């Protein structure tokens, strides 16, 4: 609700209103203002008189009327009226006419005083006062909890989360199992001192040479009755070669230990089969022992 509307309505009801530092408006007691302000009423000339007074004080009745209509506290209502008077004076002092709907127009004369030009229509309709929300002094406390219906969306979401976790766990398990299997296959004979072999030897690897660790060591420089041998692996020392030889023989393999310069030692598998079987024997042993094998002829 505008302050201007309240001022005009107060004038209609009380026949006089004073604006601080501006002056007073007085409406003739012979003028009848209908209760229904929505209907316009014509005002004859001289129905409203303005008395200029730049030292006019606040209108206490107007302040109370503003408090009643706006439900504001009195200091706020007083501040609103003061602001309206100050802004109106500033507007007039720059030479602009101040139009007050339902009353007329105020202008500043060359002598510095305010002059009033009356309007001829009463049309200041008050708007409904804003509804104030009051808090309850006491609120009823309800200790019962309303029944909650199960949420279908939340149930589906929870199921999807559980399913996702289960699938992720299964994928990790499969990945770790495959990784473990790959590592086991790749780590056959990973170091010089560790050789992991199957106890079974392919049928093609069967030879007629049977030696022991002692006879192999004594025969490093002796010739053996075989057509060719497949070198399984080279070793940089006699001790490492002997350890590999012992492990292989313990698994049931028929192997020999040989050297040329007492620095490089070889663990090999001899064959009495025809030389035409060399490539097949080399490839088979290379796959079986997972090492880079090669052929030496007797």
C-alpha positions as a printed Julia matrix, in Angstrom:
298×3 Matrix{Float64}:
   0.0     0.0     0.0
   1.46    3.35   -1.03
   2.01    6.11    1.52
   0.38    8.57   -0.88
  -2.87    6.59   -0.84
  -2.9     6.51    2.94
  -2.43   10.3     3.12
  -5.33   10.95    0.74
  -7.61    8.46    2.5
  -6.79   10.01    5.87
  -7.71   13.4     4.47
 -11.06   12.09    3.21
 -11.83   10.57    6.6
 -10.6    13.37    8.89
 -10.98   16.42    6.59
  -7.39   17.54    7.32
  -3.89   16.13    6.98
  -0.45   17.65    7.59
   2.76   16.71    5.77
   5.98   17.42    7.64
   7.89   20.5     6.36
   5.39   20.92    3.5
   2.06   22.08    4.86
  -1.57   21.09    5.5
  -4.47   20.02    3.25
  -8.04   20.73    4.31
 -11.13   19.43    2.51
 -14.45   21.25    2.78
 -16.87   19.63    5.29
 -19.6    19.97    2.69
 -17.87   17.44    0.42
 -19.33   13.97    0.72
 -16.92   11.11    0.16
 -18.71    7.81   -0.56
 -17.7     4.77    1.46
 -17.04    2.83   -1.73
 -13.85    4.49   -2.93
 -13.85    2.54   -6.14
 -16.45    4.97   -7.51
 -15.09    8.3    -8.69
 -16.59   11.51   -7.26
 -16.21   14.95   -8.78
 -14.74   17.75   -6.64
 -15.84   21.35   -7.18
 -13.24   24.12   -7.31
 -12.05   25.23   -3.89
 -13.08   21.96   -2.24
  -9.48   21.38   -1.0
  -7.34   24.15    0.51
  -3.56   23.94    0.94
  -1.7    25.88    3.64
   2.05   26.05    2.96
   4.24   25.62    6.06
   7.89   24.59    5.7
   8.07   24.06    9.48
   5.04   21.81    9.83
   5.44   18.99   12.32
   4.36   15.39   12.03
   0.66   14.54   12.04
   0.2    12.08   14.91
  -3.23   11.07   13.69
  -1.78   10.25   10.25
   0.94    8.14   11.88
  -1.65    6.14   13.84
  -3.72    5.69   10.66
  -0.67    4.28    8.82
   0.04    1.9    11.7
  -3.58    0.72   11.65
  -3.68    0.17    7.89
  -0.23   -1.38    7.36
   0.14   -3.15   10.75
   3.66   -1.77   11.01
   5.15   -0.6    14.28
   4.95    3.13   14.91
   8.67    3.93   14.35
   8.48    2.34   10.9
   5.3     4.19   10.02
   6.9     7.47   11.15
   9.99    6.75    9.07
   7.86    6.06    5.97
   6.08    9.41    6.28
   9.36   11.27    6.84
  10.87    9.64    3.75
   7.82   10.6     1.69
   8.09   14.23    2.79
  11.84   14.4     2.08
  11.52   12.83   -1.38
   8.58   15.1    -2.23
  10.57   18.23   -1.3
  13.55   17.09   -3.36
  11.25   16.48   -6.32
   9.69   19.94   -5.98
  13.04   21.67   -5.48
  14.31   20.54   -8.87
  11.28   22.17  -10.51
   9.16   19.09  -11.06
   5.42   19.08  -10.23
   4.35   16.64   -7.51
   1.11   14.94   -8.52
  -0.92   13.49   -5.65
  -3.64   11.3    -7.07
  -7.02   12.15   -5.55
  -5.91   15.65   -4.4
  -4.12   17.58   -7.11
  -0.65   18.88   -7.91
   1.99   20.71   -5.87
   4.48   22.99   -7.63
   7.26   25.29   -6.42
   6.75   28.98   -7.17
   9.44   31.49   -8.07
   9.27   32.77   -4.5
  10.29   29.29   -3.23
   6.91   28.43   -1.76
   4.72   25.46   -2.64
   1.49   26.13   -4.5
  -1.41   23.72   -4.86
  -3.51   23.05   -7.94
  -6.62   21.09   -6.95
  -7.77   18.07   -8.86
 -11.46   17.36   -9.56
 -11.8    13.64   -8.92
 -11.76   11.49   -5.79
 -10.3     8.14   -6.77
  -7.89    7.1    -4.03
  -8.84    3.51   -3.45
  -7.18    1.79   -0.54
  -5.66   -1.6    -1.21
  -6.2    -4.48    1.14
  -3.74   -4.54    3.99
  -1.16   -7.33    3.81
  -1.97  -10.42    5.81
   0.45  -11.01    8.63
   1.42  -14.53    9.51
   1.3   -15.12   13.25
   3.17  -17.94   14.86
   1.28  -20.33   17.04
   2.04  -19.94   20.71
   1.69  -23.65   21.24
   1.97  -26.34   18.69
   0.45  -29.73   19.16
   3.12  -32.36   19.41
   2.3   -35.64   17.72
   4.39  -38.55   18.88
   3.11  -41.06   16.37
   5.05  -41.52   13.16
   2.99  -41.62    9.99
   3.2   -44.88    8.12
   5.6   -44.7     5.23
   4.88  -46.56    2.08
   7.85  -48.43    0.66
   9.46  -46.54   -2.16
   9.65  -48.59   -5.34
  12.33  -46.34   -6.8
  14.56  -46.68   -3.74
  14.14  -50.47   -3.81
  15.19  -50.7    -7.45
  18.15  -48.39   -6.79
  19.35  -50.55   -3.89
  19.02  -53.71   -6.0
  21.04  -52.17   -8.82
  23.78  -51.13   -6.4
  24.01  -54.66   -4.94
  24.08  -56.17   -8.44
  26.82  -53.79   -9.53
  28.96  -54.65   -6.49
  28.5   -58.38   -7.1
  29.49  -58.07  -10.78
  32.51  -55.97   -9.89
  33.64  -58.53   -7.31
  33.21  -61.38   -9.82
  35.22  -59.49  -12.44
  38.06  -58.84   -9.97
  38.08  -62.5    -8.91
  38.31  -63.73  -12.52
  41.03  -61.21  -13.32
  43.14  -62.22  -10.3
  42.68  -65.93  -11.06
  43.76  -65.47  -14.68
  46.7   -63.33  -13.63
  47.77  -66.0   -11.15
  47.53  -68.7   -13.84
  49.55  -66.62  -16.32
  52.22  -65.91  -13.74
  52.47  -69.6   -12.87
  53.01  -70.5   -16.54
  55.54  -67.74  -17.14
  57.57  -68.47  -14.02
  58.65  -71.98  -15.05
  62.39  -71.96  -14.52
  62.25  -68.2   -13.59
  65.69  -68.27  -11.97
  68.75  -70.42  -12.27
  68.04  -72.14   -8.97
  64.29  -72.73   -9.49
  62.98  -75.05  -12.18
  59.35  -76.1   -12.17
  58.68  -79.02  -14.46
  56.03  -81.69  -14.99
  57.01  -85.22  -14.09
  55.72  -86.6   -17.36
  58.02  -86.5   -20.4
  56.58  -86.74  -23.93
  56.99  -90.11  -25.55
  59.3   -88.65  -28.21
  61.8   -87.64  -25.51
  62.55  -91.19  -24.5
  66.25  -92.02  -25.01
  68.5   -94.99  -24.41
  70.98  -93.02  -22.28
  70.62  -93.37  -18.48
  73.09  -91.5   -16.31
  73.41  -90.39  -12.71
  74.79  -87.17  -11.22
  78.15  -88.79  -10.54
  78.57  -90.37  -13.96
  77.48  -87.08  -15.61
  80.13  -85.15  -13.74
  82.79  -87.69  -14.65
  81.76  -87.72  -18.29
  81.88  -83.97  -18.95
  84.64  -84.51  -21.46
  83.73  -88.02  -22.64
  81.78  -88.89  -25.76
  78.37  -90.54  -25.33
  76.59  -92.83  -27.8
  73.91  -90.47  -29.17
  73.31  -88.87  -32.53
  72.45  -85.37  -31.3
  71.45  -83.51  -28.18
  69.07  -80.63  -27.49
  70.58  -77.98  -25.21
  67.89  -77.07  -22.69
  69.79  -74.27  -20.96
  73.24  -72.76  -20.46
  74.58  -72.02  -16.97
  77.43  -69.69  -15.93
  78.79  -72.03  -13.22
  79.2   -75.7   -12.54
  77.25  -75.53   -9.26
  74.16  -74.0   -10.91
  74.3   -76.55  -13.71
  74.58  -79.44  -11.25
  71.59  -78.18   -9.25
  69.48  -77.98  -12.42
  70.72  -81.44  -13.46
  69.74  -82.93  -10.09
  66.27  -81.4   -10.2
  65.63  -82.65  -13.74
  66.76  -86.17  -12.99
  64.63  -86.22   -9.84
  61.63  -85.5   -12.05
  62.56  -88.53  -14.2
  64.17  -86.75  -17.14
  67.18  -88.27  -18.89
  69.69  -85.45  -19.26
  73.46  -84.94  -19.5
  75.79  -82.25  -18.2
  78.61  -80.98  -20.42
  81.15  -78.16  -20.76
  83.72  -76.93  -23.25
  85.79  -74.4   -21.33
  85.0   -75.04  -17.65
  83.17  -71.7   -17.62
  79.99  -72.35  -19.54
  77.99  -75.45  -18.63
  75.11  -76.98  -20.51
  72.23  -79.19  -19.47
  71.04  -81.16  -22.5
  68.83  -84.08  -23.45
  70.5   -86.67  -25.77
  68.71  -88.44  -28.59
  69.6   -91.63  -30.48
  66.89  -91.06  -33.06
  67.76  -90.08  -36.65
  69.01  -86.61  -37.37
  65.79  -85.9   -39.25
  64.09  -85.61  -35.84
  66.27  -82.72  -34.65
  63.83  -79.92  -35.49
  60.88  -81.72  -34.0
  62.81  -82.56  -30.83
  64.09  -78.99  -30.45
  60.63  -77.42  -30.9
  58.98  -79.89  -28.55
  61.53  -79.31  -25.79
  61.4   -75.54  -26.31
  57.64  -75.58  -25.72
  57.86  -78.1   -22.89
  60.61  -76.35  -20.9
  59.63  -72.86  -22.1
  63.24  -72.0   -22.91
  65.29  -71.17  -25.99
  66.69  -74.57  -26.98
  69.18  -75.42  -29.72
  70.8   -78.52  -31.31
  74.31  -79.89  -30.96
  75.45  -82.91  -32.99
  77.55  -85.64  -31.44
